[in-house]
Amino acid sequence: MATTNGAVENGQLDGKPPALPCPIRNLEVKFTKIFINNDWHDSKSGKKFATYNPSTLEKICEVEEGDKPDVDKAVVAAQAAFQRGSPWRRLDALSRGQLLHQLADLVERDRTILATLETMDTGKPFLHAFFIDLEACIKTFRYFAGWADKIQGKTIPTDDNVVCFTRHEPIGVCGAITPWNFPLMMLAWKLAPALCCGNTVVLKPAEQTPLTALYLGSLIKEVGFPPGVVNIVPGFGPTVGAAISSHPQINKIAFTGSTEVGKLVKEAASQSNLKRVTLELGGKNPCIICADADLDLAVECAHQGVFFNQGQCCTAASRVFVEEQVYGEFVRRSVEYAKKRPVGDPFDAKTEQGPQIDQKQFDKILELIESGKKEGAKLECGGSAMEDRGLFIKPTVFSDVTDNMRIAKEEIFGPVQTILKFKSLEEVIKRANSTDYGLTAAVFTKNLDKALKLASALESGTVWINCYNAVYTQAPFGGFKMSGNGRELGEYALAEYTEVKTVTIKLDDKSS
Amino acid sequence: MSSQAHPDIPAPLANLKIQHTKIFINNEWHGSVSGKKFPVLNPATEEVICRVEEGDKADVDKAVKAARQAFQIGSPWRTMDASERGRLLNKLADLIERDRLLLATMESLNAGKIFSHAYLFDLEVTIKSLRYIAGWADKIHGQTIPSDGDLFTFTRREPIGVCGQIIPWNGPLVMLIWKLGSALSCGNTVIVKPAEQTPLTALQVASLIKEVGFPPGVVNIVPGYGPTAGAAISSHMDIDKVAFTGSTQVGKLIKEAAGKSNLKRVTLELGGKSPCIVFADADLDSAVEFAHQGVFFHQGQICIAASRLFVEESIYDEFVRKSVERAKKYVLGNPLNSGITQGPQIDKEQHDKILDLIESGKKEGAKLECGGGRWGNKGYFVQPTVFSNVTDEMRIAKEEIFGPVQQIMKFKSLDDVIKRANNTTYGLAAGVFTKDLDKAITISSALQAGVVWVNCYSMISPQCPFGGFKMSGNGREMGECGLYEYTELKTVAIKISQKNS
């Protein structure tokens, strides 16, 4: 993800920056079928669905449309691959890690292809796909490759004449439903820990963006994961997604998407077989700018924090609280930034903002913008679609926003910055926390005590101090409250993909 | 380490050229300050392979300066992402894999290892260990801690600093990587002194360190002798930790020097006189083979050698018979040649010591079942030797032999054999052979050994901590806790205006 200044640095001894990568024009889409047992399958129903390029609104290609019977087929394959005695279950943990390293190598080899596909399918700027999405994907596979043979249980000194130890076993067949905003990266966040811990997987990529997932299927096969370990079923939420959430032979489900759908997933999991659930949902993330902050840094971070990826981030800095004394200056500089943001063809190296993902999102964002105007926020810039440009929306800034406005309460998921004013620290803590969301928060201050106080007081799974979107594979990520259940990344992810078994052996005699 | 049929492996590299014979400091090759060189021998032929720059205190000082510089706050090594350290270590593993044939040939030639063992076992363990260690680099966690008071408290696991590492001659490459890899994964810089008998693979790896792109000064290698280069490392006032694998006798000197100088942290992997206990209900053939490999592998030159074999009375005769039969199957000769299954001992000193202990066995009344002396008239070869009717007071039952000599003893009761097994100042490894659940668990708990194998032996795996009780060592290598031996823990406590849980 983007760090403070949005760009990834490539240090070079001679000081010259490397040449920028170029997308592959006229890329042929090779993988459009359902991936089960390392084979490509048609849908049982014979149906296909189209995937579109949101920049041009043209159809890219058609993809096999999975439904419940295809999910059932995938689960059968995943279960077989998970049987005791199977190649996957018998593999040394170190070798599982090796396979993940090799997968990372192939993703690196095909980085340009994947970044091009991702840009075609999502509309995100190509250089962002290349340097951020693909970088994170590769690093995530490598990080979890390293954990595979370090998943350790304990031997435990209990009472009585027994020997007691725990095994951290794979859970079994894991379902994963991934979103359209960072398709490949979010897939890696789930696939890597799942495989690292020895599970088998049935994945549903978002219907808007199935292409990079299917390409990854071809790499899974090329690396040599045993058949059935990874299965990919493209399709829609109410069909494939629902089938996964309620499948009685899927032991765990991981979902990233809206809070609304997350609730349905957890409900279905409960009603079926109490499968374990992890959820990464929405956010209405506070960004708190104190008067003593480095203002340039704060402005830039808050800007990238809300506008990055066309505003389509669960971490979007969508409530910027600025301390009274610096409010006017902050607004002025933020508007300047927003007006300069280059919107355009995502394949153009100068572009920072592409189109929104689809018509539904586009309409929702514009509706919320209108509500901002109606409810009395001050429109500083933007506020409408780019003329004649499909799904593109002008970078929009609202100031004088108050807590009860819809734009201050609802997740917008678009290029809309809302700026609010605050007086005291206790006040802003209360206001920042008064939401059902709790994904991330950011604080800009130079003061040690303020920083630590806010870090401790904010009800968020991640708190950034003097930075934004500083997400690293080594550190856990997830939400408080209705922004999610559980954590992804870091060592903490392993707990979500293992099942703990306690073994207690009675002895005739005990020596400690 | 089974003796199962090997898959096809390439032939050793013909016309091996030794390219690296100098001291490695700051990614550069240096002559010794004194100008001296020392010979490196092929133990199978007693011929000189080449001469290597002989490091002494002055060279160690140079290396320490480089290592200290590379460790400065703000240096490329200190500011490098931990994940990047891991990536470099993985790259090193890639290059070792690339040069597997070269390194195996060199190791076989210099250390007297059977070539197929070097290629299949030493190189395999080396590569796997390095990949394991590389994976830890960005997973070395400190903690945040709910201390009393209005404090925000956390710990950092920092690198210790400049680490001196003294490597033995019995597994030059594996031991090099266990030490160097662990130190680097945690962010330290190192000065390595390979054994004077076997410096070649270490210097070859140095060239790979440079090729991978570790910053200069992070790894420095100073070949030389124990009393000079080794002693200089142990007593250096600017080395923060010393790690040593070798004899208990020398290990004591190192710990003493560390105490006398600057209290540098010390980890030691020393000798052993490891017991193997075989119960009547064991799978006899499996026990015979594991016990055999456990003492004869690499001509008995392993710290874990199963050099006291306690066999339950009722199966004793059968066990001895089968073990003798097994010991007679060796073909001795040049370890680079195919079909050879036993190579030479490393040098004359070891050779003489082993023969002396064999004589003591004969004199003190053990029954010589096979072997019992020198083999051939060139090269440091010893016949595979088996003694039965060994009793606890004999020298061969008490002293570490480090040669192809097996001692088989008899036992009656469980409590008795545990006492006898523990009756040694060593405590490195132990083996237990039984099908009984309770016996297996009870005995593994009772034995004073850092590694206990049940129904197997010598199953060393990088994920598992390895090290000795009592005088077999201090500390552990490999596994998670082995890595922590290369960190220094710092507690940071920040006063805050109000603590909330």
mmCIF file of N, CA and C in Angstrom, chain A residues 52-145:
data_model
loop_
_atom_site.group_PDB
_atom_site.id
_atom_site.type_symbol
_atom_site.label_atom_id
_atom_site.label_comp_id
_atom_site.label_asym_id
_atom_site.label_seq_id
_atom_site.Cartn_x
_atom_site.Cartn_y
_atom_site.Cartn_z
ATOM 1 N N TYR A 52 -15.895 -6.292 -17.654
ATOM 2 C CA TYR A 52 -15.726 -5.065 -18.407
ATOM 3 C C TYR A 52 -14.507 -4.276 -17.981
ATOM 4 N N ASN A 53 -14.008 -3.466 -18.879
ATOM 5 C CA ASN A 53 -12.955 -2.512 -18.575
ATOM 6 C C ASN A 53 -13.647 -1.211 -18.174
ATOM 7 N N PRO A 54 -13.561 -0.794 -16.929
ATOM 8 C CA PRO A 54 -14.311 0.381 -16.480
ATOM 9 C C PRO A 54 -13.833 1.693 -17.097
ATOM 10 N N SER A 55 -12.633 1.689 -17.699
ATOM 11 C CA SER A 55 -12.162 2.920 -18.335
ATOM 12 C C SER A 55 -12.869 3.146 -19.668
ATOM 13 N N THR A 56 -13.046 2.063 -20.414
ATOM 14 C CA THR A 56 -13.601 2.164 -21.764
ATOM 15 C C THR A 56 -15.045 1.708 -21.824
ATOM 16 N N LEU A 57 -15.485 1.057 -20.739
ATOM 17 C CA LEU A 57 -16.822 0.459 -20.661
ATOM 18 C C LEU A 57 -17.014 -0.659 -21.674
ATOM 19 N N GLU A 58 -15.908 -1.131 -22.253
ATOM 20 C CA GLU A 58 -16.017 -2.225 -23.217
ATOM 21 C C GLU A 58 -15.883 -3.560 -22.496
ATOM 22 N N LYS A 59 -16.488 -4.569 -23.115
ATOM 23 C CA LYS A 59 -16.349 -5.912 -22.568
ATOM 24 C C LYS A 59 -14.935 -6.400 -22.854
ATOM 25 N N ILE A 60 -14.274 -6.959 -21.832
ATOM 26 C CA ILE A 60 -12.941 -7.523 -22.049
ATOM 27 C C ILE A 60 -13.091 -8.937 -22.616
ATOM 28 N N CYS A 61 -13.910 -9.725 -21.943
ATOM 29 C CA CYS A 61 -14.106 -11.109 -22.371
ATOM 30 C C CYS A 61 -15.252 -11.694 -21.562
ATOM 31 N N GLU A 62 -15.544 -12.982 -21.850
ATOM 32 C CA GLU A 62 -16.539 -13.684 -21.049
ATOM 33 C C GLU A 62 -15.835 -14.728 -20.192
ATOM 34 N N VAL A 63 -16.391 -14.935 -19.000
ATOM 35 C CA VAL A 63 -15.795 -15.875 -18.048
ATOM 36 C C VAL A 63 -16.867 -16.885 -17.656
ATOM 37 N N GLU A 64 -16.459 -18.121 -17.456
ATOM 38 C CA GLU A 64 -17.416 -19.153 -17.027
ATOM 39 C C GLU A 64 -18.072 -18.727 -15.718
ATOM 40 N N GLU A 65 -19.390 -18.808 -15.662
ATOM 41 C CA GLU A 65 -20.122 -18.363 -14.467
ATOM 42 C C GLU A 65 -20.430 -19.535 -13.553
ATOM 43 N N GLY A 66 -19.744 -19.591 -12.442
ATOM 44 C CA GLY A 66 -19.975 -20.677 -11.489
ATOM 45 C C GLY A 66 -21.273 -20.481 -10.728
ATOM 46 N N ASP A 67 -21.768 -21.588 -10.195
ATOM 47 C CA ASP A 67 -22.928 -21.541 -9.304
ATOM 48 C C ASP A 67 -22.762 -22.671 -8.292
ATOM 49 N N LYS A 68 -23.803 -22.995 -7.543
ATOM 50 C CA LYS A 68 -23.664 -23.992 -6.469
ATOM 51 C C LYS A 68 -23.061 -25.326 -6.932
ATOM 52 N N PRO A 69 -23.491 -25.897 -8.058
ATOM 53 C CA PRO A 69 -22.893 -27.184 -8.463
ATOM 54 C C PRO A 69 -21.388 -27.099 -8.695
ATOM 55 N N ASP A 70 -20.917 -25.930 -9.184
ATOM 56 C CA ASP A 70 -19.474 -25.787 -9.404
ATOM 57 C C ASP A 70 -18.751 -25.662 -8.068
ATOM 58 N N VAL A 71 -19.373 -24.978 -7.130
ATOM 59 C CA VAL A 71 -18.793 -24.888 -5.791
ATOM 60 C C VAL A 71 -18.727 -26.278 -5.173
ATOM 61 N N ASP A 72 -19.785 -27.042 -5.352
ATOM 62 C CA ASP A 72 -19.782 -28.409 -4.810
ATOM 63 C C ASP A 72 -18.637 -29.218 -5.390
ATOM 64 N N LYS A 73 -18.439 -29.109 -6.689
ATOM 65 C CA LYS A 73 -17.335 -29.825 -7.358
ATOM 66 C C LYS A 73 -15.995 -29.395 -6.775
ATOM 67 N N ALA A 74 -15.839 -28.093 -6.583
ATOM 68 C CA ALA A 74 -14.585 -27.567 -6.051
ATOM 69 C C ALA A 74 -14.348 -28.058 -4.632
ATOM 70 N N VAL A 75 -15.407 -28.124 -3.843
ATOM 71 C CA VAL A 75 -15.262 -28.572 -2.457
ATOM 72 C C VAL A 75 -14.862 -30.042 -2.416
ATOM 73 N N VAL A 76 -15.440 -30.827 -3.290
ATOM 74 C CA VAL A 76 -15.064 -32.255 -3.353
ATOM 75 C C VAL A 76 -13.568 -32.374 -3.640
ATOM 76 N N ALA A 77 -13.090 -31.592 -4.588
ATOM 77 C CA ALA A 77 -11.660 -31.618 -4.934
ATOM 78 C C ALA A 77 -10.811 -31.158 -3.748
ATOM 79 N N ALA A 78 -11.238 -30.090 -3.098
ATOM 80 C CA ALA A 78 -10.469 -29.545 -1.980
ATOM 81 C C ALA A 78 -10.441 -30.532 -0.809
ATOM 82 N N GLN A 79 -11.567 -31.203 -0.592
ATOM 83 C CA GLN A 79 -11.604 -32.195 0.481
ATOM 84 C C GLN A 79 -10.667 -33.359 0.202
ATOM 85 N N ALA A 80 -10.701 -33.835 -1.045
ATOM 86 C CA ALA A 80 -9.835 -34.962 -1.418
ATOM 87 C C ALA A 80 -8.372 -34.589 -1.218
ATOM 88 N N ALA A 81 -8.015 -33.376 -1.588
ATOM 89 C CA ALA A 81 -6.629 -32.919 -1.443
ATOM 90 C C ALA A 81 -6.239 -32.786 0.014
ATOM 91 N N PHE A 82 -7.249 -32.708 0.893
ATOM 92 C CA PHE A 82 -6.975 -32.524 2.310
ATOM 93 C C PHE A 82 -6.998 -33.836 3.095
ATOM 94 N N GLN A 83 -7.330 -34.932 2.439
ATOM 95 C CA GLN A 83 -7.410 -36.212 3.152
ATOM 96 C C GLN A 83 -6.107 -36.564 3.840
ATOM 97 N N ARG A 84 -6.164 -37.204 4.988
ATOM 98 C CA ARG A 84 -4.958 -37.738 5.633
ATOM 99 C C ARG A 84 -4.283 -38.678 4.654
ATOM 100 N N GLY A 85 -2.970 -38.545 4.541
ATOM 101 C CA GLY A 85 -2.248 -39.398 3.616
ATOM 102 C C GLY A 85 -2.099 -38.807 2.227
ATOM 103 N N SER A 86 -2.788 -37.678 1.953
ATOM 104 C CA SER A 86 -2.680 -37.066 0.622
ATOM 105 C C SER A 86 -1.301 -36.427 0.447
ATOM 106 N N PRO A 87 -0.895 -36.192 -0.799
ATOM 107 C CA PRO A 87 0.387 -35.521 -1.035
ATOM 108 C C PRO A 87 0.504 -34.202 -0.259
ATOM 109 N N TRP A 88 -0.546 -33.421 -0.230
ATOM 110 C CA TRP A 88 -0.503 -32.124 0.447
ATOM 111 C C TRP A 88 -0.340 -32.294 1.957
ATOM 112 N N ARG A 89 -1.027 -33.259 2.523
ATOM 113 C CA ARG A 89 -0.943 -33.471 3.986
ATOM 114 C C ARG A 89 0.385 -34.092 4.386
ATOM 115 N N ARG A 90 1.016 -34.814 3.457
ATOM 116 C CA ARG A 90 2.262 -35.511 3.788
ATOM 117 C C ARG A 90 3.481 -34.634 3.549
ATOM 118 N N LEU A 91 3.275 -33.497 2.893
ATOM 119 C CA LEU A 91 4.409 -32.658 2.533
ATOM 120 C C LEU A 91 5.057 -32.049 3.774
ATOM 121 N N ASP A 92 6.409 -32.019 3.831
ATOM 122 C CA ASP A 92 7.097 -31.274 4.884
ATOM 123 C C ASP A 92 6.629 -29.824 4.849
ATOM 124 N N ALA A 93 6.490 -29.237 6.021
ATOM 125 C CA ALA A 93 6.070 -27.837 6.086
ATOM 126 C C ALA A 93 7.030 -26.940 5.314
ATOM 127 N N LEU A 94 8.325 -27.244 5.412
ATOM 128 C CA LEU A 94 9.317 -26.424 4.695
ATOM 129 C C LEU A 94 9.014 -26.445 3.193
ATOM 130 N N SER A 95 8.580 -27.605 2.688
ATOM 131 C CA SER A 95 8.283 -27.709 1.256
ATOM 132 C C SER A 95 7.047 -26.913 0.876
ATOM 133 N N ARG A 96 6.056 -26.840 1.778
ATOM 134 C CA ARG A 96 4.896 -25.969 1.521
ATOM 135 C C ARG A 96 5.389 -24.548 1.339
ATOM 136 N N GLY A 97 6.301 -24.152 2.228
ATOM 137 C CA GLY A 97 6.863 -22.806 2.145
ATOM 138 C C GLY A 97 7.599 -22.614 0.826
ATOM 139 N N GLN A 98 8.328 -23.645 0.404
ATOM 140 C CA GLN A 98 9.068 -23.567 -0.856
ATOM 141 C C GLN A 98 8.120 -23.336 -2.032
ATOM 142 N N LEU A 99 6.990 -24.025 -2.034
ATOM 143 C CA LEU A 99 6.012 -23.845 -3.113
ATOM 144 C C LEU A 99 5.515 -22.395 -3.138
ATOM 145 N N LEU A 100 5.292 -21.820 -1.963
ATOM 146 C CA LEU A 100 4.838 -20.426 -1.914
ATOM 147 C C LEU A 100 5.919 -19.486 -2.431
ATOM 148 N N HIS A 101 7.168 -19.788 -2.120
ATOM 149 C CA HIS A 101 8.280 -18.972 -2.644
ATOM 150 C C HIS A 101 8.309 -19.055 -4.164
ATOM 151 N N GLN A 102 8.112 -20.265 -4.678
ATOM 152 C CA GLN A 102 8.133 -20.438 -6.124
ATOM 153 C C GLN A 102 6.958 -19.710 -6.778
ATOM 154 N N LEU A 103 5.819 -19.705 -6.108
ATOM 155 C CA LEU A 103 4.666 -18.949 -6.619
ATOM 156 C C LEU A 103 5.018 -17.465 -6.685
ATOM 157 N N ALA A 104 5.679 -16.963 -5.635
ATOM 158 C CA ALA A 104 6.116 -15.565 -5.633
ATOM 159 C C ALA A 104 7.066 -15.304 -6.797
ATOM 160 N N ASP A 105 7.967 -16.251 -7.062
ATOM 161 C CA ASP A 105 8.896 -16.102 -8.193
ATOM 162 C C ASP A 105 8.131 -15.966 -9.508
ATOM 163 N N LEU A 106 7.095 -16.784 -9.694
ATOM 164 C CA LEU A 106 6.345 -16.730 -10.957
ATOM 165 C C LEU A 106 5.524 -15.446 -11.067
ATOM 166 N N VAL A 107 4.975 -14.996 -9.938
ATOM 167 C CA VAL A 107 4.247 -13.725 -9.968
ATOM 168 C C VAL A 107 5.213 -12.609 -10.359
ATOM 169 N N GLU A 108 6.428 -12.698 -9.848
ATOM 170 C CA GLU A 108 7.440 -11.693 -10.180
ATOM 171 C C GLU A 108 7.803 -11.773 -11.665
ATOM 172 N N ARG A 109 7.913 -13.005 -12.153
ATOM 173 C CA ARG A 109 8.223 -13.198 -13.570
ATOM 174 C C ARG A 109 7.130 -12.569 -14.439
ATOM 175 N N ASP A 110 5.865 -12.769 -14.071
ATOM 176 C CA ASP A 110 4.734 -12.313 -14.884
ATOM 177 C C ASP A 110 4.107 -11.033 -14.343
ATOM 178 N N ARG A 111 4.940 -10.266 -13.650
ATOM 179 C CA ARG A 111 4.442 -9.061 -12.975
ATOM 180 C C ARG A 111 3.750 -8.101 -13.946
ATOM 181 N N THR A 112 4.349 -7.877 -15.106
ATOM 182 C CA THR A 112 3.784 -6.924 -16.053
ATOM 183 C C THR A 112 2.448 -7.416 -16.609
ATOM 184 N N ILE A 113 2.380 -8.707 -16.895
ATOM 185 C CA ILE A 113 1.111 -9.277 -17.387
ATOM 186 C C ILE A 113 0.021 -9.081 -16.338
ATOM 187 N N LEU A 114 0.337 -9.444 -15.088
ATOM 188 C CA LEU A 114 -0.673 -9.346 -14.028
ATOM 189 C C LEU A 114 -1.084 -7.903 -13.776
ATOM 190 N N ALA A 115 -0.103 -6.983 -13.809
ATOM 191 C CA ALA A 115 -0.430 -5.580 -13.570
ATOM 192 C C ALA A 115 -1.305 -5.042 -14.700
ATOM 193 N N THR A 116 -1.024 -5.472 -15.921
ATOM 194 C CA THR A 116 -1.840 -5.043 -17.062
ATOM 195 C C THR A 116 -3.265 -5.572 -16.918
ATOM 196 N N LEU A 117 -3.392 -6.857 -16.599
ATOM 197 C CA LEU A 117 -4.727 -7.465 -16.405
ATOM 198 C C LEU A 117 -5.494 -6.744 -15.310
ATOM 199 N N GLU A 118 -4.782 -6.454 -14.216
ATOM 200 C CA GLU A 118 -5.430 -5.813 -13.072
ATOM 201 C C GLU A 118 -5.951 -4.427 -13.462
ATOM 202 N N THR A 119 -5.141 -3.705 -14.224
ATOM 203 C CA THR A 119 -5.549 -2.373 -14.673
ATOM 204 C C THR A 119 -6.739 -2.447 -15.622
ATOM 205 N N MET A 120 -6.703 -3.407 -16.540
ATOM 206 C CA MET A 120 -7.820 -3.569 -17.480
ATOM 207 C C MET A 120 -9.121 -3.857 -16.737
ATOM 208 N N ASP A 121 -8.993 -4.691 -15.714
ATOM 209 C CA ASP A 121 -10.200 -5.179 -15.046
ATOM 210 C C ASP A 121 -10.724 -4.204 -13.982
ATOM 211 N N THR A 122 -9.832 -3.433 -13.337
ATOM 212 C CA THR A 122 -10.252 -2.566 -12.234
ATOM 213 C C THR A 122 -10.257 -1.088 -12.576
ATOM 214 N N GLY A 123 -9.491 -0.676 -13.583
ATOM 215 C CA GLY A 123 -9.364 0.743 -13.875
ATOM 216 C C GLY A 123 -8.350 1.451 -13.008
ATOM 217 N N LYS A 124 -7.579 0.713 -12.202
ATOM 218 C CA LYS A 124 -6.600 1.421 -11.373
ATOM 219 C C LYS A 124 -5.374 1.766 -12.216
ATOM 220 N N PRO A 125 -4.669 2.859 -11.895
ATOM 221 C CA PRO A 125 -3.505 3.232 -12.689
ATOM 222 C C PRO A 125 -2.512 2.074 -12.764
ATOM 223 N N PHE A 126 -1.978 1.833 -13.952
ATOM 224 C CA PHE A 126 -1.062 0.717 -14.189
ATOM 225 C C PHE A 126 0.135 0.740 -13.246
ATOM 226 N N LEU A 127 0.728 1.924 -13.043
ATOM 227 C CA LEU A 127 1.912 1.990 -12.185
ATOM 228 C C LEU A 127 1.567 1.648 -10.731
ATOM 229 N N HIS A 128 0.365 1.984 -10.319
ATOM 230 C CA HIS A 128 -0.061 1.572 -8.977
ATOM 231 C C HIS A 128 -0.187 0.062 -8.924
ATOM 232 N N ALA A 129 -0.821 -0.529 -9.940
ATOM 233 C CA ALA A 129 -0.967 -1.985 -9.970
ATOM 234 C C ALA A 129 0.403 -2.644 -9.916
ATOM 235 N N PHE A 130 1.356 -2.100 -10.713
ATOM 236 C CA PHE A 130 2.680 -2.702 -10.797
ATOM 237 C C PHE A 130 3.460 -2.567 -9.493
ATOM 238 N N PHE A 131 3.511 -1.332 -8.972
ATOM 239 C CA PHE A 131 4.388 -1.069 -7.823
ATOM 240 C C PHE A 131 3.744 -1.309 -6.476
ATOM 241 N N ILE A 132 2.434 -1.283 -6.407
ATOM 242 C CA ILE A 132 1.781 -1.447 -5.113
ATOM 243 C C ILE A 132 1.081 -2.801 -5.010
ATOM 244 N N ASP A 133 0.103 -3.044 -5.883
ATOM 245 C CA ASP A 133 -0.631 -4.302 -5.792
ATOM 246 C C ASP A 133 0.288 -5.502 -5.982
ATOM 247 N N LEU A 134 1.085 -5.479 -7.056
ATOM 248 C CA LEU A 134 1.936 -6.636 -7.329
ATOM 249 C C LEU A 134 3.047 -6.774 -6.296
ATOM 250 N N GLU A 135 3.597 -5.659 -5.851
ATOM 251 C CA GLU A 135 4.635 -5.692 -4.812
ATOM 252 C C GLU A 135 4.085 -6.357 -3.557
ATOM 253 N N ALA A 136 2.902 -5.929 -3.133
ATOM 254 C CA ALA A 136 2.292 -6.495 -1.933
ATOM 255 C C ALA A 136 2.003 -7.979 -2.123
ATOM 256 N N CYS A 137 1.544 -8.343 -3.291
ATOM 257 C CA CYS A 137 1.231 -9.745 -3.571
ATOM 258 C C CYS A 137 2.485 -10.607 -3.418
ATOM 259 N N ILE A 138 3.573 -10.174 -4.052
ATOM 260 C CA ILE A 138 4.821 -10.934 -3.993
ATOM 261 C C ILE A 138 5.333 -11.021 -2.557
ATOM 262 N N LYS A 139 5.345 -9.887 -1.876
ATOM 263 C CA LYS A 139 5.865 -9.858 -0.506
ATOM 264 C C LYS A 139 5.019 -10.722 0.424
ATOM 265 N N THR A 140 3.707 -10.731 0.198
ATOM 266 C CA THR A 140 2.827 -11.523 1.060
ATOM 267 C C THR A 140 3.110 -13.008 0.885
ATOM 268 N N PHE A 141 3.264 -13.462 -0.363
ATOM 269 C CA PHE A 141 3.577 -14.871 -0.574
ATOM 270 C C PHE A 141 4.914 -15.214 0.079
ATOM 271 N N ARG A 142 5.898 -14.348 -0.054
ATOM 272 C CA ARG A 142 7.212 -14.637 0.514
ATOM 273 C C ARG A 142 7.167 -14.625 2.035
ATOM 274 N N TYR A 143 6.447 -13.678 2.610
ATOM 275 C CA TYR A 143 6.376 -13.595 4.068
ATOM 276 C C TYR A 143 5.776 -14.871 4.643
ATOM 277 N N PHE A 144 4.637 -15.300 4.083
ATOM 278 C CA PHE A 144 3.998 -16.498 4.630
ATOM 279 C C PHE A 144 4.736 -17.772 4.248
ATOM 280 N N ALA A 145 5.466 -17.753 3.133
ATOM 281 C CA ALA A 145 6.326 -18.902 2.817
ATOM 282 C C ALA A 145 7.260 -19.157 3.992
#
